[in-house]
Amino acid sequence: MLINCVAYQHGERLADLAVAQIGTFLSKPDCFVWVALRDPSASELLQMKQAFGLHELAVEDAQHGHQRPKIEEYGDSVFAVMHLVEPERGEFNVGEVNVFVGPNYVLSVRSRSRQHFLGVRERCEREPQLLRQGASFVLYALMDAVVDRYFPIMDQLESELEEIEGQIFAKGAARSNIEGLYELKRKITLLKHAVAPMMEATGKLSGGRGPAVCARSRDYFRDVHDHLARINGSLDTIRDTIGTAIQVNLSMVTIEESEVNKKLAAWAGIFAVATAFAGIWGMNFKVMPELQWDYGYPVALLAIAGTCGALYRHFRRAGWL
Amino acid sequence: MLINCVAYQHGERLADLAVAQIGTFLSKPDCFVWVALRDPSASELLQMKQAFGLHELAVEDAQHGHQRPKIEEYGDSVFAVMHLVEPERGEFNVGEVNVFVGPNYVLSVRSRSRQHFLGVRERCEREPQLLRQGASFVLYALMDAVVDRYFPIMDQLESELEEIEGQIFAKGAARSNIEGLYELKRKITLLKHAVAPMMEATGKLSGGRGPAVCARSRDYFRDVHDHLARINGSLDTIRDTIGTAIQVNLSMVTIEESEVNKKLAAWAGIFAVATAFAGIWGMNFKVMPELQWDYGYPVALLAIAGTCGALYRHFRRAGWL
Amino acid sequence: MLINCVAYQHGERLADLAVAQIGTFLSKPDCFVWVALRDPSASELLQMKQAFGLHELAVEDAQHGHQRPKIEEYGDSVFAVMHLVEPERGEFNVGEVNVFVGPNYVLSVRSRSRQHFLGVRERCEREPQLLRQGASFVLYALMDAVVDRYFPIMDQLESELEEIEGQIFAKGAARSNIEGLYELKRKITLLKHAVAPMMEATGKLSGGRGPAVCARSRDYFRDVHDHLARINGSLDTIRDTIGTAIQVNLSMVTIEESEVNKKLAAWAGIFAVATAFAGIWGMNFKVMPELQWDYGYPVALLAIAGTCGALYRHFRRAGWL
Amino acid sequence: MLINCVAYQHGERLADLAVAQIGTFLSKPDCFVWVALRDPSASELLQMKQAFGLHELAVEDAQHGHQRPKIEEYGDSVFAVMHLVEPERGEFNVGEVNVFVGPNYVLSVRSRSRQHFLGVRERCEREPQLLRQGASFVLYALMDAVVDRYFPIMDQLESELEEIEGQIFAKGAARSNIEGLYELKRKITLLKHAVAPMMEATGKLSGGRGPAVCARSRDYFRDVHDHLARINGSLDTIRDTIGTAIQVNLSMVTIEESEVNKKLAAWAGIFAVATAFAGIWGMNFKVMPELQWDYGYPVALLAIAGTCGALYRHFRRAGWL
Amino acid sequence: MLINCVAYQHGERLADLAVAQIGTFLSKPDCFVWVALRDPSASELLQMKQAFGLHELAVEDAQHGHQRPKIEEYGDSVFAVMHLVEPERGEFNVGEVNVFVGPNYVLSVRSRSRQHFLGVRERCEREPQLLRQGASFVLYALMDAVVDRYFPIMDQLESELEEIEGQIFAKGAARSNIEGLYELKRKITLLKHAVAPMMEATGKLSGGRGPAVCARSRDYFRDVHDHLARINGSLDTIRDTIGTAIQVNLSMVTIEESEVNKKLAAWAGIFAVATAFAGIWGMNFKVMPELQWDYGYPVALLAIAGTCGALYRHFRRAGWL
């Protein structure tokens, strides 16, 4: 579906175009066309391919989707793939935005995502002195918008981790902790797939050998790269922390088990002593003088209780009870 | 066994050749010969070696088989080894396809595999404008076909992983989970051996310093490289997830064990109390007044049941039962 | 808040300036202006941006804060971000200092930290022969001060680790050890985030391709880089040691548990034997000759005690008790 | 001990030499001398050092032995160290072969190994068209022979691993599995020490910047490099698999332990119930009506047996028994 | 403390100097001065700084000590830091030697160590043809001496590891093994800190872009680098082995615990049966015919003993006892 098709000159909005008009404006000097598509049909893409002379392989990638983030040069144009990550009922939905950038055009194709980029266009039009940099600035502005939307997701993941960390030394929380950690790991991996390859790709855009079409906005791409590096660093830290937390969780389970074992051992010991004493005085030997004593029974009870009490104190001191 | 031997000119099929005719067509301008062999005998390979002037070491590799995927330059020709992975009764069968590419010939040698490449030839012949790129486009088309066949295998491995993940927090599934994870790891490793070295090799083909014979199809090799990078990334993710899942599985076993231990401790405690009480009233002291009471027995039973019930409630609350 | 605004010429303090005077002094030969801000307002930053012609993106970074440490070139000027780490009630507070360096100015912006750099200015003014190197020497001096403050933090972390290591083989310390190790890991990660990217960045400053404005102080930046490399190496070592210590801790818990289990098994065995004997002689068979013996009871007690004693000795020797 | 000393010209054997004759033949055009030593004495090495003008440090290395595999340039000559690994009574014996290669000589020095290289010389002499490449082809042939002998060792290690893998989910095999895995790891490490540095070194030989003396045989060295890369990849895989297998083994032990625990808990529960019932009917209360019933005893036995049977069924269903 | 101060010309000892004479000899052609200090005072270092024109930062490093090993260029001179590791009562004492090398001087400063380098000077003076290489050869000789002293330490650590490995599958050794492994890890880390950065630094000395002052002895520095690489490889192997051994140790503890658990379960079962039988015949039912039989008691004993014996045999076969 076509969302927008606008021509710009010297950083100023020139006119809204019909698709058929694109050719006319592409040949004007200092002019570029910015088209936005959403979940386009094959025929819409084909139209664009012909209008801008896009490379067959890039168009195929945009059509099939499910690419990893990347930035590829085709002659003097650039093809960028970015992931759009949006939380949806506790899960992450991963959409995609493909951007074709040539010296005098930008074509953005959004797929499987509800995040739109109208705000980006508005912001660009509010800053004509920057938009004068041309198509590469639009690419920057789109990237910046995509990356800015990763930050709240990072924050959410970090607070999920903190919540689990707050429970990690609590008794009886081992099962829910390990489930939470595994789930968090899954989400981290998903975000990492969006961030890491894009970081690598923007690093090339901002370096000395980047594509010519992006040269004018190099400092801006470095800024995007820097944001991605920050997110990537945080992701690595969370990943590492999850690994440690899983180990710590196992330790805690084992420690708790060991404490339960000690308790079990202590009480088993105490009752075993009581039962053994009772068993002995329950034997049927004819000659067992203490059984005949008037105070034999209370004395026996006291003896049993005393021994058990002494054991109890002993285990208490040893930290078993 | 010779499957096919065809000459092409300007991207169009020229003629089916007998092996003896190859020499004639090699010398024609803008012409190349595409030969396909399958599990060839030593003499068939020798024939090809002489017809195309192949390098001794490359022919030896093709003969012995069991090479790791690679792309090597010998003078102005290229020798490529790729793995063919096909599921077979729950296991993976690994075959091999070796491709010799020169300025005016392509020789593909398939070994120990039932996957054929007839479709590749058809597709190439349907697109003469691309086939005009020459031998390197055939190499690309073969690679693309090999790599495309990795995707359904990836999907299968991913659903195997998901199935295990669905069971990972289930009680009593630890043994089958760990067996499944270990088996999955083995398969991942096998596919990794096919993918990772090939990814590295295609990366060189698509870079600036690739062999001259492949220069015309550079963008296409980058596309293959990109697909391999995607698969490789997924393989690494699965590998990493398996590692975590094994740890989580161990944690779950330990957690379950700890729960069993608590149950054991609780019931042992309850019965130990009952037994101790019964033992005490089973002692043979002459003077045990309560034994003489008319309601001694029911009171005793109540006392035992009450104590056990209180213990039961206590353990229940503590989450041990 | 403006802390200081001073002009220097030939390494000597020339005059304290009002902000409005900066422009005048920037144009003087061999002269540079050194301004220090603290938690500046947006308008203060804007003023500086205009006075020194700072790049928009760098100013944005300084405004938003929470950047990772980095050193970026913007034309002939350099923008550096460093973390200030200060212990605060058992936790680490992370502040930031941003430094803008041009051929004839230095602007340092400190945020969210109580560490000031007055001492750095004094030290620089005491060594005019070094300050003559210009703005880059001030950058060095600030970096050196920041890095010097990492050392006592490292020492503190190392003694925390040593304390835990002293307890790691002690009985009953598993829970507090694992908590300590996890907490230490968290702190290490935080310091690592300050140190590692800064080390990488200073490595570029001291290499052959560093920014022109820093060329005169290259040996000094290498010194800072070297200090950071030392800290970074120690951090990696602590991290690695924590990992091993967590594993060792788990082993110790399991070993202790195994020892408790053995004790439990031994005592359970001893009492089970006593109870079984007593139970047998408590049976109500009519004909049980030993029950009628005069010394049956003491003999029985001796038999029970003897068997239990023998078992005790046996377990003792086996190291179970 | 001198094994062989032969001069070659144009790839053909010219003459067997005495050591004193070497100098004469070194100065002949298109001629090279190939000497083989075995466990040489210091004086033999000194003789060779003088005859070929070897570098002092290389000779020292050959004398002392126990070097890691490497290939070093000394001026226009090359010094190569390779490990010879041979199975010996379940262990690996590691010998060494040092090769000095100059424009017109090859000197191979074998130490602490029973593997000889007579076959290499024979093979070389059978292919004069290849031996015409000169000294570097001899180096290749020696390397190829050394590397070929690693393959059967790899196969052996792989079948040892498979044997352990076949037992890894078997009950009661944990102890022997872990011993086998540890032993295998040790052997893998040893072979890795032979393979990995040599792979790195041959990579340099086959690259563009390799030593001049090896330039003519570059494709051949790449072949050796490729074989080493294959072995190295397999070693890494085995290593990784061992790591996983150790973890899986631990999981299996824990799972088995947990099953034993459940069994223990179940039987303990069943007998505790029986004992508690019996204890209650063994109490000495005067008024216990059921004790007077004619069928009290069989009813009691049935009650006990019934309860125990019900428990047994319950545990059976829960998978504890 | 000044140990030595000698001038050399053409590799021959020229004269022992007083510090004041150094200047005179520095200006002589083909002459260099070699000074050795030990734990020098600040004033001694200052004297040297002035005599040789040393760089302020290098002198500061030498003064403060506790640097990581490194080799730094300052103009046409080189500053090297190496660690001296010496075993001392089961621990490692880490000293330092700093070497300043210029075109015509060598200054070695030894700190916190009892290892002296008199032997190095003697060896150098015995080989004037090598010493003719000048100051860089002295640097090599000092490095070689330092590195040679790492080898016996490596041997010691390897035999400590072997001793632990010999115990790793022994019963009851888990606690001492884990303590030994942790201690060994600590020592390895310490030696690694001495070796790894020095290896990296010497790698640069022997490469094409090393400092000019070291160019004449490049092959010799490569030799040192090679020795360090060997030690470093061994350290990595030990480290890896320790990691595996810790895991194996945990497995062994768990296996042993599982065996103890089985024994416990078996004996508990046997005695529980005996006790249950005895309890049943100890019930007070009026009508229990077997109690009246003349041979009831021995038959009961036989029944109990028989059942227990059967259980014992059963557990024995299952490998639990």
PDB file of C-alpha atoms in Angstrom, chain E residues 2-9 12-25 28 31-36 118 121 125:
ATOM      1  CA  LEU E   2      73.841   0.836  41.521  1.00  0.00           C
ATOM      2  CA  ILE E   3      75.018  -2.659  40.689  1.00  0.00           C
ATOM      3  CA  ASN E   4      77.085  -2.117  37.606  1.00  0.00           C
ATOM      4  CA  CYS E   5      77.984   0.594  35.109  1.00  0.00           C
ATOM      5  CA  VAL E   6      80.151  -0.522  32.196  1.00  0.00           C
ATOM      6  CA  ALA E   7      81.016   0.838  28.740  1.00  0.00           C
ATOM      7  CA  TYR E   8      81.341  -1.493  25.731  1.00  0.00           C
ATOM      8  CA  GLN E   9      82.887  -0.895  22.306  1.00  0.00           C
ATOM      9  CA  GLU E  12      84.157  -5.723  24.117  1.00  0.00           C
ATOM     10  CA  ARG E  13      84.158  -4.459  27.711  1.00  0.00           C
ATOM     11  CA  LEU E  14      85.873  -1.087  27.645  1.00  0.00           C
ATOM     12  CA  ALA E  15      85.775   0.188  31.225  1.00  0.00           C
ATOM     13  CA  ASP E  16      83.851   0.286  34.479  1.00  0.00           C
ATOM     14  CA  LEU E  17      82.458   3.785  34.816  1.00  0.00           C
ATOM     15  CA  ALA E  18      81.470   6.112  37.579  1.00  0.00           C
ATOM     16  CA  VAL E  19      78.044   7.632  36.947  1.00  0.00           C
ATOM     17  CA  ALA E  20      79.603  10.986  36.225  1.00  0.00           C
ATOM     18  CA  GLN E  21      81.642   9.518  33.351  1.00  0.00           C
ATOM     19  CA  ILE E  22      78.614   8.219  31.437  1.00  0.00           C
ATOM     20  CA  GLY E  23      78.253  11.357  29.323  1.00  0.00           C
ATOM     21  CA  THR E  24      81.793  11.047  27.976  1.00  0.00           C
ATOM     22  CA  PHE E  25      81.312   7.515  26.770  1.00  0.00           C
ATOM     23  CA  LYS E  28      82.135   7.879  21.548  1.00  0.00           C
ATOM     24  CA  CYS E  31      80.210   2.543  22.060  1.00  0.00           C
ATOM     25  CA  PHE E  32      77.350   1.851  24.487  1.00  0.00           C
ATOM     26  CA  VAL E  33      76.926   2.020  28.241  1.00  0.00           C
ATOM     27  CA  TRP E  34      75.130  -0.683  30.213  1.00  0.00           C
ATOM     28  CA  VAL E  35      73.939   0.278  33.691  1.00  0.00           C
ATOM     29  CA  ALA E  36      72.179  -2.003  36.169  1.00  0.00           C
ATOM     30  CA  LEU E 118      74.941 -11.042  36.596  1.00  0.00           C
ATOM     31  CA  ARG E 121      76.324  -9.837  31.570  1.00  0.00           C
ATOM     32  CA  GLU E 125      80.797 -10.606  27.395  1.00  0.00           C
TER      33      GLU E 125
END
